Tab-separated table of C-alpha atoms in Angstrom:
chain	number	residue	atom	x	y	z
A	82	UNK	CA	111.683	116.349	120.165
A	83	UNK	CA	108.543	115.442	121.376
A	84	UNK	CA	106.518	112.471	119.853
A	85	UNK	CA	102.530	111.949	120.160
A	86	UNK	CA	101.094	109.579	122.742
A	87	UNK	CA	99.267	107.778	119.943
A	88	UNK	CA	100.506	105.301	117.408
A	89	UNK	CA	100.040	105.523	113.791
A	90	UNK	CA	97.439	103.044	113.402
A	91	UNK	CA	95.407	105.219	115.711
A	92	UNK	CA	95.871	108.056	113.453
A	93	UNK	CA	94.910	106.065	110.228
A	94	UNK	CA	91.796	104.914	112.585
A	95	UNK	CA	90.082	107.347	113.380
A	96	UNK	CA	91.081	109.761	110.428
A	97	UNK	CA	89.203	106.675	108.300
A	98	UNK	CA	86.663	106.362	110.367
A	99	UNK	CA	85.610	110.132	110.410
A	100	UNK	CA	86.385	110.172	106.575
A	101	UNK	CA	83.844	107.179	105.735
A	102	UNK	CA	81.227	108.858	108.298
A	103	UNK	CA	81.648	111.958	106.207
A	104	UNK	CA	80.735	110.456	102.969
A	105	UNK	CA	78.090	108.223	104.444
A	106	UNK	CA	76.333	111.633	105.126
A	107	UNK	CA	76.872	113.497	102.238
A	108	UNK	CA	76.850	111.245	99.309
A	109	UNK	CA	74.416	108.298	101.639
A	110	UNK	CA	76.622	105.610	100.902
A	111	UNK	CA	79.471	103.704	103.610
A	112	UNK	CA	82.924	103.176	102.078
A	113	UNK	CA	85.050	100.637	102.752
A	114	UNK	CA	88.291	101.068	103.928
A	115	UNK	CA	91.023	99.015	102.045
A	116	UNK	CA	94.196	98.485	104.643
A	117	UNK	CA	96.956	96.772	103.038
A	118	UNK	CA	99.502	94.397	105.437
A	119	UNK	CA	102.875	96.096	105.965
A	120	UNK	CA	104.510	93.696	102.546
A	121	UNK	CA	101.571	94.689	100.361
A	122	UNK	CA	102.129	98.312	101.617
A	123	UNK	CA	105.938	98.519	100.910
A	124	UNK	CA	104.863	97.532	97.522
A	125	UNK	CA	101.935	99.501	96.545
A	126	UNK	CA	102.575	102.505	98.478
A	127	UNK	CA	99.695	103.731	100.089
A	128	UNK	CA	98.200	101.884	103.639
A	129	UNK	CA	94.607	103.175	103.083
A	130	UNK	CA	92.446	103.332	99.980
A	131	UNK	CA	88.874	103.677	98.989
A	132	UNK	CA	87.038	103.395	95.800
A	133	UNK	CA	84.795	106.562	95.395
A	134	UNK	CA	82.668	106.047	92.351
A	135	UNK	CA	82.132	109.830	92.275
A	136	UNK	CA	85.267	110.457	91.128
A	137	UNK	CA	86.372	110.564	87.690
A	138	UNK	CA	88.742	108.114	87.977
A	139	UNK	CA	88.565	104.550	86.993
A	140	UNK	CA	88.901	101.513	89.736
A	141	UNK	CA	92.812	100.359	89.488
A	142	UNK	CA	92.459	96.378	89.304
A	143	UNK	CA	95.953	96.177	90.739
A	144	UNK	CA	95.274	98.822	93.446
A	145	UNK	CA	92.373	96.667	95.478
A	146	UNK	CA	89.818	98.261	93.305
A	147	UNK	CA	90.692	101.828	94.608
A	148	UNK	CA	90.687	104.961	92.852
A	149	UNK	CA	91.510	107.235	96.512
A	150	UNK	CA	94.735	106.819	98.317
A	151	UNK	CA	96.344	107.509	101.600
A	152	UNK	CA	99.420	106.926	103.423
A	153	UNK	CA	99.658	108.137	107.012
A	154	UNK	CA	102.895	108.951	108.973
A	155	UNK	CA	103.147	110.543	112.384
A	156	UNK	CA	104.977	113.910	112.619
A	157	UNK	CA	106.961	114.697	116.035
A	158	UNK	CA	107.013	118.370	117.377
A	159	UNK	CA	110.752	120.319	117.262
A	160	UNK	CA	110.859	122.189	120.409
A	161	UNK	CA	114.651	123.866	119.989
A	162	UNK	CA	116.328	126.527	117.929
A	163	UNK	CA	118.490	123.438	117.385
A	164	UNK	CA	116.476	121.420	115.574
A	165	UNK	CA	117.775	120.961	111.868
A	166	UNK	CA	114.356	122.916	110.510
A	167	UNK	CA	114.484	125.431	112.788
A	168	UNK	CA	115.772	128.223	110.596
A	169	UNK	CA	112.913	127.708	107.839
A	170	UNK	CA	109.948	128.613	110.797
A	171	UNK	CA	111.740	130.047	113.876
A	172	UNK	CA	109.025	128.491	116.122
A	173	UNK	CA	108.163	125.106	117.002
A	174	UNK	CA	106.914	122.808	113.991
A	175	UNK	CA	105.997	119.634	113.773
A	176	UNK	CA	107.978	116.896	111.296
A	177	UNK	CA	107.814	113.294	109.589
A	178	UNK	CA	110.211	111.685	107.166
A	179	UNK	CA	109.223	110.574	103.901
A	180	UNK	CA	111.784	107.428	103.439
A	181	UNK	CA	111.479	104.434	105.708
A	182	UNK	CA	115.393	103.339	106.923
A	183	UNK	CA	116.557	100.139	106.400
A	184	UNK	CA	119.721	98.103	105.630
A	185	UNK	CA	121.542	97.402	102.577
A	186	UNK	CA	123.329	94.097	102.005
A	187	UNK	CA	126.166	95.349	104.192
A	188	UNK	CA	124.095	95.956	107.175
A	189	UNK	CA	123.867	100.009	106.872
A	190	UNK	CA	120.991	102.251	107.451
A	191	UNK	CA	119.826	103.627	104.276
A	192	UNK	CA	116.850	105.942	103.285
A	193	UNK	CA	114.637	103.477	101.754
A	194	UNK	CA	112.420	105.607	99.038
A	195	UNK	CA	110.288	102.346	97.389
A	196	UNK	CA	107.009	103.581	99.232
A	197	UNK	CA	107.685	107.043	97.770
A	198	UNK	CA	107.954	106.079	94.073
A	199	UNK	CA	105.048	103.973	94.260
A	200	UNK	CA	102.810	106.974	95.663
A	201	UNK	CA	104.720	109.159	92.892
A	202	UNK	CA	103.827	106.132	89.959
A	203	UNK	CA	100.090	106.622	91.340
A	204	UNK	CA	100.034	110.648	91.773
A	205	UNK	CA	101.673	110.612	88.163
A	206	UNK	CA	98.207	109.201	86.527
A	207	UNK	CA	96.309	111.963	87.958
A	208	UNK	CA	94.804	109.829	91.344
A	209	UNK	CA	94.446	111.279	94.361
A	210	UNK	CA	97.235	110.279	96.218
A	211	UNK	CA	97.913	111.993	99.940
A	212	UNK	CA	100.113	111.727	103.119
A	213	UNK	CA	97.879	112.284	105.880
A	214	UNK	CA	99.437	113.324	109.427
A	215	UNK	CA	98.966	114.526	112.720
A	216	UNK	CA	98.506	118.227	113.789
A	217	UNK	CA	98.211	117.573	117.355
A	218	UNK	CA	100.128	115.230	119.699
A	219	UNK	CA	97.461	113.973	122.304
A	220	UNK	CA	95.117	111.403	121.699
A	221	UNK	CA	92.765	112.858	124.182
A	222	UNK	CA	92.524	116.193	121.231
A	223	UNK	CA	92.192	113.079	118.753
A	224	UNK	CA	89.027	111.512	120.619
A	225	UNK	CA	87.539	114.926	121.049
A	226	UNK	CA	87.767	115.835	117.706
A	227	UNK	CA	86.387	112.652	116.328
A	228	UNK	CA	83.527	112.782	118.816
A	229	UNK	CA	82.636	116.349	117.534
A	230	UNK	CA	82.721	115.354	113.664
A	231	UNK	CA	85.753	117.825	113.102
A	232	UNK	CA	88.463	115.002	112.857
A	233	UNK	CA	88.765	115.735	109.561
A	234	UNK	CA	89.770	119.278	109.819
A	235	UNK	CA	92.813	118.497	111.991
A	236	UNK	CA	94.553	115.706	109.257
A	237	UNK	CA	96.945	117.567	107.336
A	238	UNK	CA	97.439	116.286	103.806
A	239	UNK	CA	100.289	116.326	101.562
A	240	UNK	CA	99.249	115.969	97.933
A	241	UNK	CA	101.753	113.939	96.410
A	242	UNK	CA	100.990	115.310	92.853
A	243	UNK	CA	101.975	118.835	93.763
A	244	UNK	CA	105.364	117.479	95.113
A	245	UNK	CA	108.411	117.859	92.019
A	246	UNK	CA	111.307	116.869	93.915
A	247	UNK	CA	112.391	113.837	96.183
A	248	UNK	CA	112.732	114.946	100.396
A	249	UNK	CA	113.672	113.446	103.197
A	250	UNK	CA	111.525	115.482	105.813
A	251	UNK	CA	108.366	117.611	105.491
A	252	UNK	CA	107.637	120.310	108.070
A	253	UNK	CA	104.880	122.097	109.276
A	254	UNK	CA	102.694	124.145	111.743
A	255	UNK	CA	99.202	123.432	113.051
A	256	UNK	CA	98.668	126.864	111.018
A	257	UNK	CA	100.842	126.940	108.324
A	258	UNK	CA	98.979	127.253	104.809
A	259	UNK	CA	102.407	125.284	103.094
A	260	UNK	CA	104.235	122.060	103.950
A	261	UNK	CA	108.131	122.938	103.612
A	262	UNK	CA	109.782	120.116	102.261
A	263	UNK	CA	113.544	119.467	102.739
A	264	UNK	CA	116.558	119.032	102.224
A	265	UNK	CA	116.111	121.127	98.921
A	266	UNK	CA	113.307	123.113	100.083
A	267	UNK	CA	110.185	123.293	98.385
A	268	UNK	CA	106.808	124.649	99.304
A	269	UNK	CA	103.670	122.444	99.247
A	270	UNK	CA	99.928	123.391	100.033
A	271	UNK	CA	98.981	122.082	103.787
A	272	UNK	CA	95.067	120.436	102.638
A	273	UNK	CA	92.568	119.205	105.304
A	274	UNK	CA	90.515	115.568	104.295
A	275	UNK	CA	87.251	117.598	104.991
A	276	UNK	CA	88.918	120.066	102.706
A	277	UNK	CA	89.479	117.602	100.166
A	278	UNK	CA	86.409	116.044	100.337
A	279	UNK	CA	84.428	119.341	99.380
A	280	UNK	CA	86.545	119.875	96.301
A	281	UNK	CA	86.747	116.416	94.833
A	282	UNK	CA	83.118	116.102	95.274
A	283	UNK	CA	83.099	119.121	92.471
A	284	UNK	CA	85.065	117.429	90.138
A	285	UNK	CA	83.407	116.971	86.935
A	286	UNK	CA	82.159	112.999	86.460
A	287	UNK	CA	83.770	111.138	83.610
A	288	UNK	CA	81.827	109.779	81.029
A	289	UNK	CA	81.600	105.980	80.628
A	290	UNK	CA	83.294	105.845	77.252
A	291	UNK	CA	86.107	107.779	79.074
A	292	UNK	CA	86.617	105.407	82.129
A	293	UNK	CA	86.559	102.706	79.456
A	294	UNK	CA	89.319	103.742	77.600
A	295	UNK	CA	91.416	105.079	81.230
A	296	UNK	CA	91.077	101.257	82.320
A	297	UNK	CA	91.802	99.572	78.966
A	298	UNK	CA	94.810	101.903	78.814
A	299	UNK	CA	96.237	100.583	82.854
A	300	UNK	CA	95.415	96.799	81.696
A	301	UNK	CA	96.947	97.115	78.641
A	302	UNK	CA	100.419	97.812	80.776
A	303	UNK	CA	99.786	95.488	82.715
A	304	UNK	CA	100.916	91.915	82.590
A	305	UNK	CA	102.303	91.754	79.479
A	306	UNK	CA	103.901	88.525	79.534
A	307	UNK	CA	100.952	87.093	79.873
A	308	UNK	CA	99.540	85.651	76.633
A	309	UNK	CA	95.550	85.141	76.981
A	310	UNK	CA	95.465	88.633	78.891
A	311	UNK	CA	97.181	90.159	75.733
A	312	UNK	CA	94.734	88.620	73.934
A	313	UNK	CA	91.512	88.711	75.762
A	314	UNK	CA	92.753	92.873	75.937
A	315	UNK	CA	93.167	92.785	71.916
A	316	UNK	CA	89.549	91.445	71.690
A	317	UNK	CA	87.876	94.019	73.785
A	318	UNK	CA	90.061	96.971	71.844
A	319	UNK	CA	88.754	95.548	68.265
A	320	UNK	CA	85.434	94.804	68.885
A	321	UNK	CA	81.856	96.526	68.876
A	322	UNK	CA	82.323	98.450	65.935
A	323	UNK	CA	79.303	96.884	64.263
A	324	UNK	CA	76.885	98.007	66.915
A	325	UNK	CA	75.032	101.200	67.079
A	326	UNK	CA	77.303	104.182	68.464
A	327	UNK	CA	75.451	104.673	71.398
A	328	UNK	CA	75.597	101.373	72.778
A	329	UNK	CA	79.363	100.820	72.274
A	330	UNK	CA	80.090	102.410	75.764
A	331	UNK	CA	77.802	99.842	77.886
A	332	UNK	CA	79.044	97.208	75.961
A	333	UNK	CA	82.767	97.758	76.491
A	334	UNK	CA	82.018	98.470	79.777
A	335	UNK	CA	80.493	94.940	80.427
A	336	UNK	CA	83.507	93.328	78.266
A	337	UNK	CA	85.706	95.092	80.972
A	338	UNK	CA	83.948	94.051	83.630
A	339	UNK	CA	84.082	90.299	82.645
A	340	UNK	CA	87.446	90.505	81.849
A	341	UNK	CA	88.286	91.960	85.535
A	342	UNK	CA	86.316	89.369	86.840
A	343	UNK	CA	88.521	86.345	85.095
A	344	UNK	CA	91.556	87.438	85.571
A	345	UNK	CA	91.824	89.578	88.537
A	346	UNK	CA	89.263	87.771	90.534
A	347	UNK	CA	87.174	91.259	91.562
A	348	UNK	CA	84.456	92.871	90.272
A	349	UNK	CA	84.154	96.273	89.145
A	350	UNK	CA	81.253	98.796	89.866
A	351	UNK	CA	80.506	102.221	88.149
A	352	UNK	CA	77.922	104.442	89.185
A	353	UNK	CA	74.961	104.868	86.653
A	354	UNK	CA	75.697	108.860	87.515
A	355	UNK	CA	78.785	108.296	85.560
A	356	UNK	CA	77.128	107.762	82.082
């Protein structure tokens, strides 16, 4: 086994970096990259996330605003006919593991699949939800890459939402078109982030009145113990139905908006482009 000379925060670097410089160019506008500490991670899921207000998915309050989510693990490179993975590529491949080990109340290692499920919970509304990885293991091929604007081309990406079963390991080439994913195997298609980029950015916009009811539908499941944010949610539901149809939309939207505001704290932005 061979392992990269980089860490994975070097990785998630410059793979966000690239990614943000990418849309900066092609849609004039800088994201921000939202990187969660390693307790908010092991709850949420994801370690990067970005709100793209092209997309036709609504901002998850819960989710730091985000609507575009990543989780990056480094893969090591499989060298002998030994290796456990050989038989599925007969060639040297490159691997990470899905489950993070740690220790159950007797002190054993155990495959720890929380991260998983909450990548799964977020794939299983229709986000855009990704493992990213390495397909080289020199950071030297990392800087070069970056410094010629085809990073991007070199991240594979697993998209979580094509992915029916629950693995330990997912293997790979630097040219394989599929991910294999073990110990059941199942096939998965290898995406690039520049890859991704082009097609999301042909996704068909939402409307507003859509987004509106996507959002309302999330905070509705959300906190539920929680007696004025049943209530506040109740008011925006039942209301507006005395003004003109047209302007129902806009004024939901601005109901949602103040109701994000007071009890999350954030505020929530959708492009005009989205009407």
């Amino acid at each position: 086994m061979i392992e990269p000379n980089f860490s994975e925060s070097q990785l998630q670097q410059a793979a966000n970096a690239a990614f943000i410089m990418i849309n900066g160019k092609s849609h004039n506008k800088w994201l921000f990259a939202h990187i969660l500490s390693l307790s908010d991670e092991f709850f949420l899921g994801w370690d990067s996330a970005f709100y793209l207000d092209w997309l036709p998915y609504p901002a998850l309050p819960d989710h730091a605003g985000c609507n575009f989510f990543l989780q990056y693990k480094l893969s090591n490179q499989y060298t002998s006919p030994g290796a456990a993975e050989w038989i599925h590529w007969k060639q040297e491949y490159l691997r990470f593991k899905i489950p993070h080990s740690a220790k159950d109340v007797s002190g054993k290692y155990i495959d720890d699949y929380h991260q998983w499920d909450s990548l799964k919970a977020l794939a299983g509304k229709g986000y855009p939800t990704y493992y990213g990885t390495n397909a080289t293991l020199f950071k030297s091929e990392l800087e070069l890459a970056y410094q010629a604007d085809t990073l991007l081309k070199y991240v594979p990406l697993l998209d979580v939402r094509t992915v029916s079963g629950i693995h330990k390991h997912v293997t790979f080439t630097p040219t394989s078109a599929n991910f294999k994913l073990h110990s059941d195997v199942e096939e998965s298609p290898v995406f690039t982030l520049s890859a991704v980029i082009e097609s999301l950015a042909q996704v068909q916009q939402t409307s507003i009145a859509e987004a509106n009811e996507r959002l309302l539908s999330e905070l509705s499941e959300m906190n539920q113990n929680d007696v004025h944010w049943k209530t506040d949610i109740a008011r925006i539901q039942q209301s507006f139905s005395q003004l003109p149809r047209r302007a129902i939309p806009w004024a939901k939207h601005q109901a949602l908006r103040a109701f994000v505001r007071k009890h999350i704290g954030a505020t929530m932005y959708w492009s005009s482009q989205n009407v």
